[in-house]
Tab-separated table of C-alpha atoms in Angstrom:
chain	number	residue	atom	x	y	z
H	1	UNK	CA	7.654	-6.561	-13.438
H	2	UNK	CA	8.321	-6.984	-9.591
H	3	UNK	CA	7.238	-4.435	-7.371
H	4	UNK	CA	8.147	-3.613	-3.633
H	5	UNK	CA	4.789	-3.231	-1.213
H	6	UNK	CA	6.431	-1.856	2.642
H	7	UNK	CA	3.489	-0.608	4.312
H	8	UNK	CA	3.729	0.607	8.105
H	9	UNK	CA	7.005	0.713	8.661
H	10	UNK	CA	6.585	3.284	11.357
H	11	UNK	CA	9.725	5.044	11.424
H	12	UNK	CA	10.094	5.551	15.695
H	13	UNK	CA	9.432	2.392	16.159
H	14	UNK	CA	11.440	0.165	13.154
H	15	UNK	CA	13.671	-2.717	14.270
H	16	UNK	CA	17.424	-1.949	13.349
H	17	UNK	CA	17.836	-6.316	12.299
H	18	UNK	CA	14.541	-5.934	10.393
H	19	UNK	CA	15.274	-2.742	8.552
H	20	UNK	CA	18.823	-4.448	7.560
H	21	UNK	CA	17.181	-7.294	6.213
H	22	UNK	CA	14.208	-5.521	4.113
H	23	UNK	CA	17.181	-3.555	2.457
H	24	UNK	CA	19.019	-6.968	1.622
H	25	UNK	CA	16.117	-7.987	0.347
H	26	UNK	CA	15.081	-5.001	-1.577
H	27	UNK	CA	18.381	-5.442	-3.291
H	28	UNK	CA	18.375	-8.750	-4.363
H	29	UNK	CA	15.031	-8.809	-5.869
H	30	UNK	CA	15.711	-6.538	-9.451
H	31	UNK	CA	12.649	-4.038	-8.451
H	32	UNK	CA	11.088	-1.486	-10.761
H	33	UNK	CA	9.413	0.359	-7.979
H	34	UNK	CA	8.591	0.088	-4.408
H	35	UNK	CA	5.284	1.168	-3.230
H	36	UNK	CA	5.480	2.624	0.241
H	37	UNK	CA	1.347	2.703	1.638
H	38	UNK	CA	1.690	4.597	4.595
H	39	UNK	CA	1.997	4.826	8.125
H	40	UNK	CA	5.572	5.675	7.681
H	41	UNK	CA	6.493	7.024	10.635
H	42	UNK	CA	4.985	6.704	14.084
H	43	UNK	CA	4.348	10.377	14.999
H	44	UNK	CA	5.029	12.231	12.211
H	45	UNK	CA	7.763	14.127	13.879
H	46	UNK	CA	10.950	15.572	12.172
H	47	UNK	CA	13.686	12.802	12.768
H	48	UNK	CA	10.745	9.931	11.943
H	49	UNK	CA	10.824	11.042	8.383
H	50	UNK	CA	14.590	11.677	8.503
H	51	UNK	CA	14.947	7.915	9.261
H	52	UNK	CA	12.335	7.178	6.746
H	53	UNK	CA	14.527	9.356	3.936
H	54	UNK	CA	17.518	8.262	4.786
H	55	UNK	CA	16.262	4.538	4.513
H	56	UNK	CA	14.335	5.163	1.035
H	57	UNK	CA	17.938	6.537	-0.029
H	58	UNK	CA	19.414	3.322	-0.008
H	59	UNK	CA	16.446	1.359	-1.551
H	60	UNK	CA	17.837	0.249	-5.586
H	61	UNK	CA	14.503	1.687	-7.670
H	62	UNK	CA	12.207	4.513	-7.586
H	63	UNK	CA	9.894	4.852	-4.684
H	64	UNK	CA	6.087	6.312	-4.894
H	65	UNK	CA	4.563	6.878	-1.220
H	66	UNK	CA	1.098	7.762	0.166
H	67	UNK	CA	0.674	9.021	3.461
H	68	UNK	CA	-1.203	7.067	6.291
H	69	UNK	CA	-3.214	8.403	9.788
H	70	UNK	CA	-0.262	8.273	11.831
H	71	UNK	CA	2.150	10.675	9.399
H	72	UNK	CA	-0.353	13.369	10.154
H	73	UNK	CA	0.886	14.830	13.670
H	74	UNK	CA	-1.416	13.597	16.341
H	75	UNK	CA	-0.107	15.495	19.530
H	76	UNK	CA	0.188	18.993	17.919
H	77	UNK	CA	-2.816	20.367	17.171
H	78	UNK	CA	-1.765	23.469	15.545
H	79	UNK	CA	0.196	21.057	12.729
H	80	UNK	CA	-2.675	19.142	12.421
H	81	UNK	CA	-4.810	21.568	11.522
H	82	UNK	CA	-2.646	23.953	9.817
H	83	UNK	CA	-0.126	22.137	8.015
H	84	UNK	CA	-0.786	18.456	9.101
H	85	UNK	CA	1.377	16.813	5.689
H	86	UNK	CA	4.384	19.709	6.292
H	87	UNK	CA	7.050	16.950	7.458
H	88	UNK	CA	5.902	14.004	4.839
H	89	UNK	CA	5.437	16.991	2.009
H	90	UNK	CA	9.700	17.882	2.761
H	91	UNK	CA	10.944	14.347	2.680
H	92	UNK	CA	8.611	12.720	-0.200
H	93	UNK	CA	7.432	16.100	-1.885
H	94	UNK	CA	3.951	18.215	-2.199
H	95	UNK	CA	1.945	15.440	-4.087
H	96	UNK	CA	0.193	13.787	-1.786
H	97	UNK	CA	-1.423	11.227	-4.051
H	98	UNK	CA	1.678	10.355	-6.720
H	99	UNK	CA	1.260	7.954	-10.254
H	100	UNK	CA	3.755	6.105	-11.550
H	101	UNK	CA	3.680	4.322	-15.173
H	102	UNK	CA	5.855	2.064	-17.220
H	103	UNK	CA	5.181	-0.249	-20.404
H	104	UNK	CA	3.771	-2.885	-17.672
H	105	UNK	CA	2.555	-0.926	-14.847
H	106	UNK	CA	0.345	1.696	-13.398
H	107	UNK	CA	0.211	3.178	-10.096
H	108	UNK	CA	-2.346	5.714	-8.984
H	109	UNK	CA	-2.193	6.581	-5.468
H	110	UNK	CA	-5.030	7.988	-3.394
H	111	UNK	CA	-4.776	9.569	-0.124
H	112	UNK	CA	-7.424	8.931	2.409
H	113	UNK	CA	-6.202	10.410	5.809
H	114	UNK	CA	-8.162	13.662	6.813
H	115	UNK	CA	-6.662	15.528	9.287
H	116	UNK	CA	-9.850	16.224	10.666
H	117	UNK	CA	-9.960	12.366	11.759
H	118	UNK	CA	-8.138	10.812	13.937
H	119	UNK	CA	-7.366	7.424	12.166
H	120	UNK	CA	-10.118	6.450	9.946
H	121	UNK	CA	-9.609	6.794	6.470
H	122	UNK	CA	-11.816	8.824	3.569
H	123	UNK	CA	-12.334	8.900	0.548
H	124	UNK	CA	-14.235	11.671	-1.636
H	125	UNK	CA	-16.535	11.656	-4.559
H	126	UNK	CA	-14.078	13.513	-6.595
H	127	UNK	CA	-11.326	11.026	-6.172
H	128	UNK	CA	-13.132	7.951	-7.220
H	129	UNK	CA	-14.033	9.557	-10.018
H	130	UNK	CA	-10.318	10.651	-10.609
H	131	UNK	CA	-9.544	7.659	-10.328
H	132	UNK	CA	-11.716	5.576	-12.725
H	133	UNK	CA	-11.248	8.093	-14.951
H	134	UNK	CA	-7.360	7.302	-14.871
H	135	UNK	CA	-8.064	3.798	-15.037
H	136	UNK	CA	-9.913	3.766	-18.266
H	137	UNK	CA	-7.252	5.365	-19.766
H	138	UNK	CA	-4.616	2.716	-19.172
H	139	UNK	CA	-2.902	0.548	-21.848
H	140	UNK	CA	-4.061	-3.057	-22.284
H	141	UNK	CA	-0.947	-4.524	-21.217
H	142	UNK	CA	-0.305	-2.711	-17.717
H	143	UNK	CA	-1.175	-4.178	-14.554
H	144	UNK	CA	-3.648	-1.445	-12.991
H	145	UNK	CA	-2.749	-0.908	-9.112
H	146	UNK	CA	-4.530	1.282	-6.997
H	147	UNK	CA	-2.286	2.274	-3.308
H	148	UNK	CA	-4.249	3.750	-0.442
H	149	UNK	CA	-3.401	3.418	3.236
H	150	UNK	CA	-6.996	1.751	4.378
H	151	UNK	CA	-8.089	-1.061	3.755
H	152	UNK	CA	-11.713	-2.055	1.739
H	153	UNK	CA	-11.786	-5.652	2.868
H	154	UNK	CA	-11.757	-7.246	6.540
H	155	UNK	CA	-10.966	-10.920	7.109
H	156	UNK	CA	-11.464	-10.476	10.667
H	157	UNK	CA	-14.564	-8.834	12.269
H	158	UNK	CA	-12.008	-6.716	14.747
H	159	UNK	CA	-11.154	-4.857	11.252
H	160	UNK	CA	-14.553	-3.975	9.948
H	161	UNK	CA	-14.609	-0.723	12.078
H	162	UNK	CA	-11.263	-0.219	10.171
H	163	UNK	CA	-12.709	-0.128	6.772
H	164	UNK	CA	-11.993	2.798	4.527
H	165	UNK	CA	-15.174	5.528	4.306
H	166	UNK	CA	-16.487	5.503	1.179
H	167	UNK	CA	-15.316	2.140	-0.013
H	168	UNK	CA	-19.152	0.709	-1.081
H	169	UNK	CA	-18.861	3.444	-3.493
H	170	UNK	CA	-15.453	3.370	-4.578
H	171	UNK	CA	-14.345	-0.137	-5.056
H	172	UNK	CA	-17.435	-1.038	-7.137
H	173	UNK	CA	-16.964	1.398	-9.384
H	174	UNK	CA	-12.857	1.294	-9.520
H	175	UNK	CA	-13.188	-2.296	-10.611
H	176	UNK	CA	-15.623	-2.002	-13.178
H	177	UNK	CA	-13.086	1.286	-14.701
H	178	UNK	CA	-10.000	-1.380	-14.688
H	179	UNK	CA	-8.805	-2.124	-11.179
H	180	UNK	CA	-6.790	-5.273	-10.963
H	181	UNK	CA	-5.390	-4.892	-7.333
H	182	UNK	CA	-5.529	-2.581	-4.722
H	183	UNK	CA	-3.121	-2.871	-1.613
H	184	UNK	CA	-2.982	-1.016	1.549
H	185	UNK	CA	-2.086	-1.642	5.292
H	186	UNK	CA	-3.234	0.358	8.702
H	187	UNK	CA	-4.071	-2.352	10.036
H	188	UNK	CA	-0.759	-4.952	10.154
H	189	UNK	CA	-2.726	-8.157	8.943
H	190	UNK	CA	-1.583	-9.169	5.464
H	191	UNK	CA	-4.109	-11.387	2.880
H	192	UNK	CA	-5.156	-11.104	-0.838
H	193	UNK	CA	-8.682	-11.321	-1.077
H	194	UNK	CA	-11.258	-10.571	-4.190
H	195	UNK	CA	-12.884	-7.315	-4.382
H	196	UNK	CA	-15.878	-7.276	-6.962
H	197	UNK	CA	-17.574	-4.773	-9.248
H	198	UNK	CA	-21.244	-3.143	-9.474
H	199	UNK	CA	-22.907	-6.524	-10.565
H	200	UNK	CA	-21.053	-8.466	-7.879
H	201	UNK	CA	-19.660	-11.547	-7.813
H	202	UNK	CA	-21.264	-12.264	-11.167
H	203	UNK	CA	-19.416	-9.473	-12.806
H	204	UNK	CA	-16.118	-8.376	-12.771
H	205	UNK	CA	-13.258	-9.420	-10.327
H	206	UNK	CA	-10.157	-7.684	-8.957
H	207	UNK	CA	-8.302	-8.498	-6.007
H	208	UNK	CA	-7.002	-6.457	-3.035
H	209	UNK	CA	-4.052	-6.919	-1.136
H	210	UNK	CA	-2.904	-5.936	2.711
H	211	UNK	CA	0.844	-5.577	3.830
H	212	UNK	CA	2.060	-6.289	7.529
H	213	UNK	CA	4.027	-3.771	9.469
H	214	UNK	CA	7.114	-4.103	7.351
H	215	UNK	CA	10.287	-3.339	10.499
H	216	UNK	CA	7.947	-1.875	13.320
H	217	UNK	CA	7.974	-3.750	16.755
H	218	UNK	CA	4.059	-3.137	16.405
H	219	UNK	CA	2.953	-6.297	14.865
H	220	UNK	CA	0.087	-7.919	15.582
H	221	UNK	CA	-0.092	-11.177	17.763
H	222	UNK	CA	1.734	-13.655	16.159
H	223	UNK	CA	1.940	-11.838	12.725
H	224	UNK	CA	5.438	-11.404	12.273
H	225	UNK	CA	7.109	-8.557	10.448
H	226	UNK	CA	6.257	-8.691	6.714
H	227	UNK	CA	6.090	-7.147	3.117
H	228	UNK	CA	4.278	-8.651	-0.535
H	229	UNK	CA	6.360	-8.521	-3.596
H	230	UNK	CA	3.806	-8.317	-6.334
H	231	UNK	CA	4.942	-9.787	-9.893
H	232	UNK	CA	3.617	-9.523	-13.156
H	233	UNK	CA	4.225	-10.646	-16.628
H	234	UNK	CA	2.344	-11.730	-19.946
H	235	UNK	CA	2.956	-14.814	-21.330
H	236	UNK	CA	1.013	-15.717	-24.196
H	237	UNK	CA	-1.083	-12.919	-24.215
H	238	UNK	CA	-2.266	-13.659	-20.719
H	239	UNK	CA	-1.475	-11.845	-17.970
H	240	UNK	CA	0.188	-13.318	-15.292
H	241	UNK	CA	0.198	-11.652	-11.708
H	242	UNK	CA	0.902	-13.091	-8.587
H	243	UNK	CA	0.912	-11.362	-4.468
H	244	UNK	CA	4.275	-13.347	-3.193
H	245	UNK	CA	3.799	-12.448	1.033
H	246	UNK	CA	7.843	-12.243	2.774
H	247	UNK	CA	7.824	-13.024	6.841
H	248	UNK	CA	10.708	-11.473	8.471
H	249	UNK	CA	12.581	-14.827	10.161
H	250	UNK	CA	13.890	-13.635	13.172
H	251	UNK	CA	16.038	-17.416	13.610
H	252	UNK	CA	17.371	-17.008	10.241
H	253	UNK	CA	17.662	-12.592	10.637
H	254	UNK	CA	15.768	-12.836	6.576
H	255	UNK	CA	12.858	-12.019	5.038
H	256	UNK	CA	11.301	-15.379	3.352
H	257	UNK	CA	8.704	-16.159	1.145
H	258	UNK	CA	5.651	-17.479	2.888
H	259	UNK	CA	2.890	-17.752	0.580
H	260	UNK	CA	2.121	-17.378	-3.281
H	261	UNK	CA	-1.050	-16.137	-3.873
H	262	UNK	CA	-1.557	-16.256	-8.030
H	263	UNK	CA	-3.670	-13.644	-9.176
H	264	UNK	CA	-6.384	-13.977	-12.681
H	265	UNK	CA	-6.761	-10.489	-13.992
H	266	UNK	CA	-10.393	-9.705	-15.494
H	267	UNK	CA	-9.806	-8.564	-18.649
H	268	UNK	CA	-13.523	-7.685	-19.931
């Protein structure tokens, strides 16, 4: 299984060379699905997600999308308030938080933008339990991926005040239902980094994983442009699951892989 992470592409802002090589890539890399977690366009205006359809028309797999803070319109107040998901709802369709499921994969999306914030992310009592309960109820043999647009970890104390609302509650109990990795983005810094259940470290482990900007000209300092191809596969009745991160080279005008980071799934 090889699945497609793009987070914050920011249609408005994307890099023509960059976009032209994420699609090269996309198509080279025999995808089952490419998980889009938000920040898609830069405004949320009409022609952003036209450029961000007509791009997901030429990606080679199905494509399952959760909104981010800045595809909520930020300028027009009346959209905001009244119908702040009306442009993402007619190019990727009314749910807002989409699953996807094959024999080797699960993908429960969550959306935590609130319209009523400007860009810090939410999440509810209802949805984590939505979402364990989902997670429970997934086969032994699927990899069990959570996509939100916020992230739940911070390698960098510039981030914390980035952290998703509602994540002491969430993650804890997400893990314990099942979770084996969680990716978002917002906030263009990509690492894999262990995420823990109720009895901490001394219980069980799953692993969350950030995405770069994937074509915007907004990176961050020295970051370049970059996506994470996540693989999975069972070999001898262990799974196998590995984050591969892919910098965008602008000498070579490629995405290339930068960094393996393998993955142990908790199976108790």
């Amino acid at each position: 299984m090889r699945a497609l992470q793009i987070s914050d592409p920011h249609f408005g802002t994307e890099q023509p060379e960059v976009l032209d090589a994420l699609l090269h890539m996309a198509k080279t890399q025999d995808l089952e699905v490419v998980l889009l977690s938000g920040d898609i366009t830069q405004r949320a205006r009409r022609s952003q997600f036209d450029a961000a359809r007509a791009f997901v028309a030429k990606l080679p797999c199905p494509v399952v999308a959760v909104p981010g803070n800045h595809d909520i319109p930020l300028f027009n107040l009346a959209a905001r308030f009244t119908d702040p998901y009306g442009n993402y709802r007619r190019v990727f369709g009314p749910d807002l938080e989409p699953q996807f499921e094959s024999e080797s994969l699960l993908v429960i999306g969550v959306n935590t933008t609130r319209a009523s914030r400007h860009k810090d992310g939410e999440v509810s009592a209802e949805q984590v339990a939505r979402v364990a309960e989902r997670l429970r109820s997934a086969r032994p043999e699927q990899l069990r991926v959570v996509m939100q647009h916020h992230p739940v970890k911070a390698v960098s104390e510039s981030d914390v005040s980035n952290l998703l609302i509602g994540r002491e509650q969430a993650v804890p109990i997400w893990v314990d239902a099942g979770l084996d990795l969680l990716i978002g983005g917002h906030i263009h810094l990509p690492y894999v980094w262990p995420i823990h259940g109720q009895a901490g470290e001394s219980g069980r482990r799953a692993w969350t994983a950030q995405a770069g900007t994937a074509v915007s000209d907004r990176v961050r300092g020295d970051v370049p442009n970059s996506v994470n191809l996540i693989t999975h596969h069972m070999r001898d009745g262990q799974h196998c699951c590995a984050v591969e991160r892919w910098d965008y080279s602008a000498e070579s005008m490629t995405f290339t892989q930068v960094l393996v980071t393998d993955m142990e799934l908790d199976r108790r």
